PDB file of C-alpha atoms in Angstrom:
ATOM      1  CA  ARG A   1      93.790 166.279  30.335  1.00  0.00           C
ATOM      2  CA  ASP A   2      97.287 166.040  31.736  1.00  0.00           C
ATOM      3  CA  ASP A   3      96.874 162.279  31.520  1.00  0.00           C
ATOM      4  CA  LEU A   4      96.882 162.469  27.713  1.00  0.00           C
ATOM      5  CA  LEU A   5     100.418 163.842  27.773  1.00  0.00           C
ATOM      6  CA  LYS A   6     101.684 160.810  29.688  1.00  0.00           C
ATOM      7  CA  LYS A   7     102.819 157.537  28.152  1.00  0.00           C
ATOM      8  CA  PRO A   8      99.927 155.024  27.994  1.00  0.00           C
ATOM      9  CA  PHE A   9     101.258 152.824  30.799  1.00  0.00           C
ATOM     10  CA  ASP A  10     101.617 155.873  33.087  1.00  0.00           C
ATOM     11  CA  ARG A  11      98.039 157.082  32.614  1.00  0.00           C
ATOM     12  CA  ASN A  12      95.387 156.862  35.310  1.00  0.00           C
ATOM     13  CA  VAL A  13      92.466 156.850  32.860  1.00  0.00           C
ATOM     14  CA  THR A  14      91.771 154.675  29.832  1.00  0.00           C
ATOM     15  CA  VAL A  15      88.342 156.012  28.805  1.00  0.00           C
ATOM     16  CA  TYR A  16      88.117 159.752  28.344  1.00  0.00           C
ATOM     17  CA  SER A  17      85.058 161.972  28.283  1.00  0.00           C
ATOM     18  CA  SER A  18      83.395 162.367  24.905  1.00  0.00           C
ATOM     19  CA  GLN A  19      84.136 166.083  25.017  1.00  0.00           C
ATOM     20  CA  LEU A  20      87.857 165.475  25.484  1.00  0.00           C
ATOM     21  CA  PHE A  21      87.831 162.809  22.756  1.00  0.00           C
ATOM     22  CA  GLN A  22      86.048 165.220  20.403  1.00  0.00           C
ATOM     23  CA  GLN A  23      88.550 167.969  21.115  1.00  0.00           C
ATOM     24  CA  SER A  24      91.517 165.620  20.592  1.00  0.00           C
ATOM     25  CA  PHE A  25      90.059 164.103  17.408  1.00  0.00           C
ATOM     26  CA  GLU A  26      89.258 167.543  15.973  1.00  0.00           C
ATOM     27  CA  ASN A  27      92.814 168.692  16.770  1.00  0.00           C
ATOM     28  CA  LEU A  28      94.084 165.663  14.871  1.00  0.00           C
ATOM     29  CA  ALA A  29      91.786 166.527  11.950  1.00  0.00           C
ATOM     30  CA  VAL A  30      93.132 170.078  11.821  1.00  0.00           C
ATOM     31  CA  GLN A  31      96.731 168.838  11.880  1.00  0.00           C
ATOM     32  CA  LEU A  32      95.999 166.362   9.073  1.00  0.00           C
ATOM     33  CA  SER A  33      94.260 169.009   6.966  1.00  0.00           C
ATOM     34  CA  GLU A  34      97.448 171.089   7.102  1.00  0.00           C
ATOM     35  CA  LEU A  35      99.330 168.233   5.416  1.00  0.00           C
ATOM     36  CA  SER A  36      97.288 168.470   2.176  1.00  0.00           C
ATOM     37  CA  ILE A  37      96.576 164.726   2.068  1.00  0.00           C
ATOM     38  CA  ASN A  38      94.145 163.776  -0.711  1.00  0.00           C
ATOM     39  CA  HIS A  39      92.551 160.692   0.864  1.00  0.00           C
ATOM     40  CA  ILE A  40      92.173 160.084   4.586  1.00  0.00           C
ATOM     41  CA  TYR A  41      90.565 156.976   6.025  1.00  0.00           C
ATOM     42  CA  THR A  42      89.443 156.445   9.588  1.00  0.00           C
ATOM     43  CA  ALA A  43      87.516 153.708  11.358  1.00  0.00           C
ATOM     44  CA  THR A  44      84.916 153.438  14.061  1.00  0.00           C
ATOM     45  CA  ILE A  45      85.657 151.483  17.225  1.00  0.00           C
ATOM     46  CA  PRO A  46      84.032 148.043  17.715  1.00  0.00           C
ATOM     47  CA  ASP A  47      81.982 147.129  20.773  1.00  0.00           C
ATOM     48  CA  ILE A  48      84.430 145.074  22.836  1.00  0.00           C
ATOM     49  CA  THR A  49      81.573 143.085  24.370  1.00  0.00           C
ATOM     50  CA  LYS A  50      81.010 141.533  20.927  1.00  0.00           C
ATOM     51  CA  LEU A  51      84.601 140.280  20.716  1.00  0.00           C
ATOM     52  CA  PRO A  52      85.550 136.837  22.037  1.00  0.00           C
ATOM     53  CA  LEU A  53      88.180 138.406  24.307  1.00  0.00           C
ATOM     54  CA  LEU A  54      85.498 138.939  26.954  1.00  0.00           C
ATOM     55  CA  GLN A  55      82.979 136.574  28.422  1.00  0.00           C
ATOM     56  CA  LYS A  56      79.970 137.450  30.501  1.00  0.00           C
ATOM     57  CA  ILE A  57      79.576 135.372  33.630  1.00  0.00           C
ATOM     58  CA  GLU A  58      77.051 135.545  36.456  1.00  0.00           C
ATOM     59  CA  LEU A  59      78.311 135.303  40.001  1.00  0.00           C
ATOM     60  CA  ASN A  60      76.109 135.832  43.040  1.00  0.00           C
ATOM     61  CA  ASN A  61      73.392 137.585  40.997  1.00  0.00           C
ATOM     62  CA  GLU A  62      75.968 139.944  39.463  1.00  0.00           C
ATOM     63  CA  CYS A  63      76.982 140.005  35.790  1.00  0.00           C
ATOM     64  CA  ILE A  64      80.656 140.597  35.170  1.00  0.00           C
ATOM     65  CA  TYR A  65      82.881 140.477  32.103  1.00  0.00           C
ATOM     66  CA  THR A  66      86.316 138.914  32.228  1.00  0.00           C
ATOM     67  CA  HIS A  67      88.820 137.240  29.902  1.00  0.00           C
ATOM     68  CA  ILE A  68      87.540 134.267  27.929  1.00  0.00           C
ATOM     69  CA  TRP A  69      90.211 131.941  29.281  1.00  0.00           C
ATOM     70  CA  VAL A  70      89.136 132.445  32.926  1.00  0.00           C
ATOM     71  CA  LYS A  71      86.839 129.601  33.926  1.00  0.00           C
ATOM     72  CA  LYS A  72      83.755 130.644  35.896  1.00  0.00           C
ATOM     73  CA  ASN A  73      84.615 128.358  38.827  1.00  0.00           C
ATOM     74  CA  ASP A  74      88.192 129.701  38.928  1.00  0.00           C
ATOM     75  CA  PHE A  75      87.239 133.384  38.787  1.00  0.00           C
ATOM     76  CA  ASP A  76      88.578 135.472  41.673  1.00  0.00           C
ATOM     77  CA  LYS A  77      87.889 139.229  41.831  1.00  0.00           C
ATOM     78  CA  ASP A  78      91.195 139.751  43.633  1.00  0.00           C
ATOM     79  CA  ILE A  79      93.218 138.093  40.871  1.00  0.00           C
ATOM     80  CA  HIS A  80      91.385 138.405  37.539  1.00  0.00           C
ATOM     81  CA  PRO A  81      90.618 141.668  35.749  1.00  0.00           C
ATOM     82  CA  PHE A  82      86.908 142.270  35.193  1.00  0.00           C
ATOM     83  CA  LEU A  83      84.260 144.842  34.356  1.00  0.00           C
ATOM     84  CA  ARG A  84      80.890 145.090  36.062  1.00  0.00           C
ATOM     85  CA  GLU A  85      77.711 145.388  33.989  1.00  0.00           C
ATOM     86  CA  ASP A  86      77.329 149.101  34.826  1.00  0.00           C
ATOM     87  CA  GLU A  87      80.896 149.696  33.597  1.00  0.00           C
ATOM     88  CA  ILE A  88      80.113 147.840  30.363  1.00  0.00           C
ATOM     89  CA  ILE A  89      76.992 149.988  29.838  1.00  0.00           C
ATOM     90  CA  HIS A  90      79.038 153.148  30.433  1.00  0.00           C
ATOM     91  CA  LEU A  91      81.730 151.884  28.053  1.00  0.00           C
ATOM     92  CA  GLN A  92      79.144 151.111  25.327  1.00  0.00           C
ATOM     93  CA  LYS A  93      77.551 154.566  25.741  1.00  0.00           C
ATOM     94  CA  THR A  94      80.955 156.237  25.497  1.00  0.00           C
ATOM     95  CA  LEU A  95      81.831 154.111  22.481  1.00  0.00           C
ATOM     96  CA  PHE A  96      78.624 155.189  20.743  1.00  0.00           C
ATOM     97  CA  GLU A  97      79.528 158.830  21.435  1.00  0.00           C
ATOM     98  CA  TYR A  98      83.114 158.316  20.185  1.00  0.00           C
ATOM     99  CA  ASN A  99      81.848 156.717  16.972  1.00  0.00           C
ATOM    100  CA  SER A 100      79.397 159.566  16.402  1.00  0.00           C
ATOM    101  CA  ILE A 101      82.285 162.018  16.794  1.00  0.00           C
ATOM    102  CA  ILE A 102      84.450 159.996  14.382  1.00  0.00           C
ATOM    103  CA  LYS A 103      81.705 159.920  11.736  1.00  0.00           C
ATOM    104  CA  LYS A 104      80.816 163.601  12.132  1.00  0.00           C
ATOM    105  CA  THR A 105      84.455 164.725  11.994  1.00  0.00           C
ATOM    106  CA  ALA A 106      85.086 162.517   8.963  1.00  0.00           C
ATOM    107  CA  GLN A 107      82.061 163.973   7.183  1.00  0.00           C
ATOM    108  CA  ILE A 108      83.140 167.558   7.921  1.00  0.00           C
ATOM    109  CA  HIS A 109      86.663 166.904   6.604  1.00  0.00           C
ATOM    110  CA  GLY A 110      85.706 164.665   3.672  1.00  0.00           C
ATOM    111  CA  TRP A 111      87.309 161.518   5.074  1.00  0.00           C
ATOM    112  CA  LYS A 112      86.229 157.965   4.300  1.00  0.00           C
ATOM    113  CA  VAL A 113      85.003 155.873   7.244  1.00  0.00           C
ATOM    114  CA  LEU A 114      85.323 152.124   7.688  1.00  0.00           C
ATOM    115  CA  ASP A 115      82.465 151.339  10.055  1.00  0.00           C
ATOM    116  CA  VAL A 116      84.143 148.579  12.056  1.00  0.00           C
ATOM    117  CA  TYR A 117      81.518 148.933  14.792  1.00  0.00           C
ATOM    118  CA  SER A 118      78.671 147.986  12.415  1.00  0.00           C
ATOM    119  CA  LEU A 119      80.732 145.279  10.725  1.00  0.00           C
ATOM    120  CA  VAL A 120      81.512 143.538  14.038  1.00  0.00           C
ATOM    121  CA  GLU A 121      77.862 143.902  15.069  1.00  0.00           C
ATOM    122  CA  LYS A 122      76.745 142.163  11.838  1.00  0.00           C
ATOM    123  CA  LEU A 123      79.327 139.410  12.283  1.00  0.00           C
ATOM    124  CA  HIS A 124      78.251 138.928  15.910  1.00  0.00           C
ATOM    125  CA  LEU A 125      74.630 138.531  14.764  1.00  0.00           C
ATOM    126  CA  GLY A 126      75.674 136.053  12.058  1.00  0.00           C
ATOM    127  CA  GLN A 127      74.891 138.420   9.176  1.00  0.00           C
ATOM    128  CA  PHE A 128      77.818 137.398   6.991  1.00  0.00           C
ATOM    129  CA  ASP A 129      76.293 137.976   3.525  1.00  0.00           C
ATOM    130  CA  GLU A 130      77.196 141.668   3.516  1.00  0.00           C
ATOM    131  CA  ALA A 131      80.502 141.200   5.326  1.00  0.00           C
ATOM    132  CA  VAL A 132      82.049 138.306   3.376  1.00  0.00           C
ATOM    133  CA  PRO A 133      82.751 138.724  -0.357  1.00  0.00           C
ATOM    134  CA  ALA A 134      81.404 136.003  -2.657  1.00  0.00           C
ATOM    135  CA  ALA A 135      84.954 135.421  -3.927  1.00  0.00           C
ATOM    136  CA  ALA A 136      86.043 134.448  -0.401  1.00  0.00           C
ATOM    137  CA  ILE A 137      83.205 131.913  -0.176  1.00  0.00           C
ATOM    138  CA  ARG A 138      84.214 130.421  -3.545  1.00  0.00           C
ATOM    139  CA  ALA A 139      87.882 130.212  -2.500  1.00  0.00           C
ATOM    140  CA  LEU A 140      87.037 128.437   0.771  1.00  0.00           C
ATOM    141  CA  ARG A 141      84.763 125.978  -1.048  1.00  0.00           C
ATOM    142  CA  LYS A 142      87.406 125.269  -3.708  1.00  0.00           C
ATOM    143  CA  ASN A 143      90.092 124.296  -1.168  1.00  0.00           C
ATOM    144  CA  LYS A 144      89.525 120.772   0.202  1.00  0.00           C
ATOM    145  CA  LYS A 145      90.968 121.761   3.599  1.00  0.00           C
ATOM    146  CA  THR A 146      88.577 124.682   4.066  1.00  0.00           C
ATOM    147  CA  ARG A 147      85.407 123.632   2.235  1.00  0.00           C
ATOM    148  CA  TYR A 148      83.872 122.447   5.520  1.00  0.00           C
ATOM    149  CA  LEU A 149      83.724 126.150   6.488  1.00  0.00           C
ATOM    150  CA  ILE A 150      80.986 126.714   3.887  1.00  0.00           C
ATOM    151  CA  ASN A 151      77.491 125.343   4.469  1.00  0.00           C
ATOM    152  CA  ASP A 152      75.351 123.877   1.655  1.00  0.00           C
ATOM    153  CA  ASP A 153      73.455 127.154   1.344  1.00  0.00           C
ATOM    154  CA  SER A 154      76.804 129.008   0.804  1.00  0.00           C
ATOM    155  CA  SER A 155      76.662 130.554   4.258  1.00  0.00           C
ATOM    156  CA  LEU A 156      79.818 130.768   6.300  1.00  0.00           C
ATOM    157  CA  ASN A 157      80.362 128.193   9.045  1.00  0.00           C
ATOM    158  CA  MET A 158      82.302 130.606  11.272  1.00  0.00           C
ATOM    159  CA  ASP A 159      81.283 132.882  14.104  1.00  0.00           C
ATOM    160  CA  THR A 160      82.637 135.475  16.522  1.00  0.00           C
ATOM    161  CA  GLN A 161      83.079 133.035  19.411  1.00  0.00           C
ATOM    162  CA  PHE A 162      86.525 132.129  20.697  1.00  0.00           C
ATOM    163  CA  ALA A 163      88.183 129.642  18.330  1.00  0.00           C
ATOM    164  CA  GLU A 164      87.793 125.953  19.169  1.00  0.00           C
ATOM    165  CA  LEU A 165      89.136 123.060  17.103  1.00  0.00           C
ATOM    166  CA  ASP A 166      88.039 119.452  16.963  1.00  0.00           C
ATOM    167  CA  GLU A 167      91.134 117.597  18.158  1.00  0.00           C
ATOM    168  CA  SER A 168      90.553 114.550  15.960  1.00  0.00           C
ATOM    169  CA  THR A 169      89.823 116.342  12.666  1.00  0.00           C
ATOM    170  CA  GLU A 170      91.611 119.636  13.422  1.00  0.00           C
ATOM    171  CA  GLU A 171      88.564 121.386  11.961  1.00  0.00           C
ATOM    172  CA  LEU A 172      87.064 124.536  13.388  1.00  0.00           C
ATOM    173  CA  ILE A 173      84.063 123.989  15.682  1.00  0.00           C
ATOM    174  CA  HIS A 174      83.526 127.620  16.730  1.00  0.00           C
ATOM    175  CA  GLY A 175      85.131 130.937  15.924  1.00  0.00           C
ATOM    176  CA  GLY A 176      87.302 131.721  12.938  1.00  0.00           C
ATOM    177  CA  ILE A 177      86.470 135.418  12.640  1.00  0.00           C
ATOM    178  CA  PHE A 178      88.821 136.544  15.408  1.00  0.00           C
ATOM    179  CA  SER A 179      92.377 135.435  16.094  1.00  0.00           C
ATOM    180  CA  LEU A 180      93.425 133.521  19.176  1.00  0.00           C
ATOM    181  CA  ASP A 181      93.968 136.729  21.155  1.00  0.00           C
ATOM    182  CA  GLY A 182      90.192 137.239  20.976  1.00  0.00           C
ATOM    183  CA  LEU A 183      90.633 140.841  19.908  1.00  0.00           C
ATOM    184  CA  HIS A 184      92.111 141.114  16.424  1.00  0.00           C
ATOM    185  CA  PRO A 185      90.625 139.688  13.218  1.00  0.00           C
ATOM    186  CA  SER A 186      91.882 136.331  11.994  1.00  0.00           C
ATOM    187  CA  THR A 187      93.767 136.108   8.706  1.00  0.00           C
ATOM    188  CA  PHE A 188      90.489 135.199   7.006  1.00  0.00           C
ATOM    189  CA  ALA A 189      88.663 138.170   8.491  1.00  0.00           C
ATOM    190  CA  TYR A 190      91.321 140.606   7.314  1.00  0.00           C
TER     191      TYR A 190
END
């Protein structure tokens, strides 16, 4: 608990118990309700394992997650940050609990929720029809520099992988949904 009062870079913990998160989020909700705000919006938290920031690599029969720009053959546990598979499972479980708390608190207080978790999950699975407005598809098709991003069946030729361009054509081969930091949405995705 005392860790929460410290500046982020001075904290010893980055993932807090669901109970502490619930208490903190409910305290925030109470403080916001005292401000008499008519419309409050909140968002769920995406599963970071679905973002291109992380890659899963297998080393010596162990699955680890590290930054996308670290090549498997160059990976060194003493140099590169990483998460083990059990840590990822714990993180995903905690994330699910956080998102349940966010949704429940929002419902109790009449807030609107942008379900970023579900949206990223759909994008990761290639289910773009619900996530991408038809107007965006039409705009991409209309522009001669971006029409290659739309397939003949009007599906989007982008994915959640790390962005890669063809050097000769400068056209997107993979990615396009997330920016080059592998964490935040690209301009198109916003």
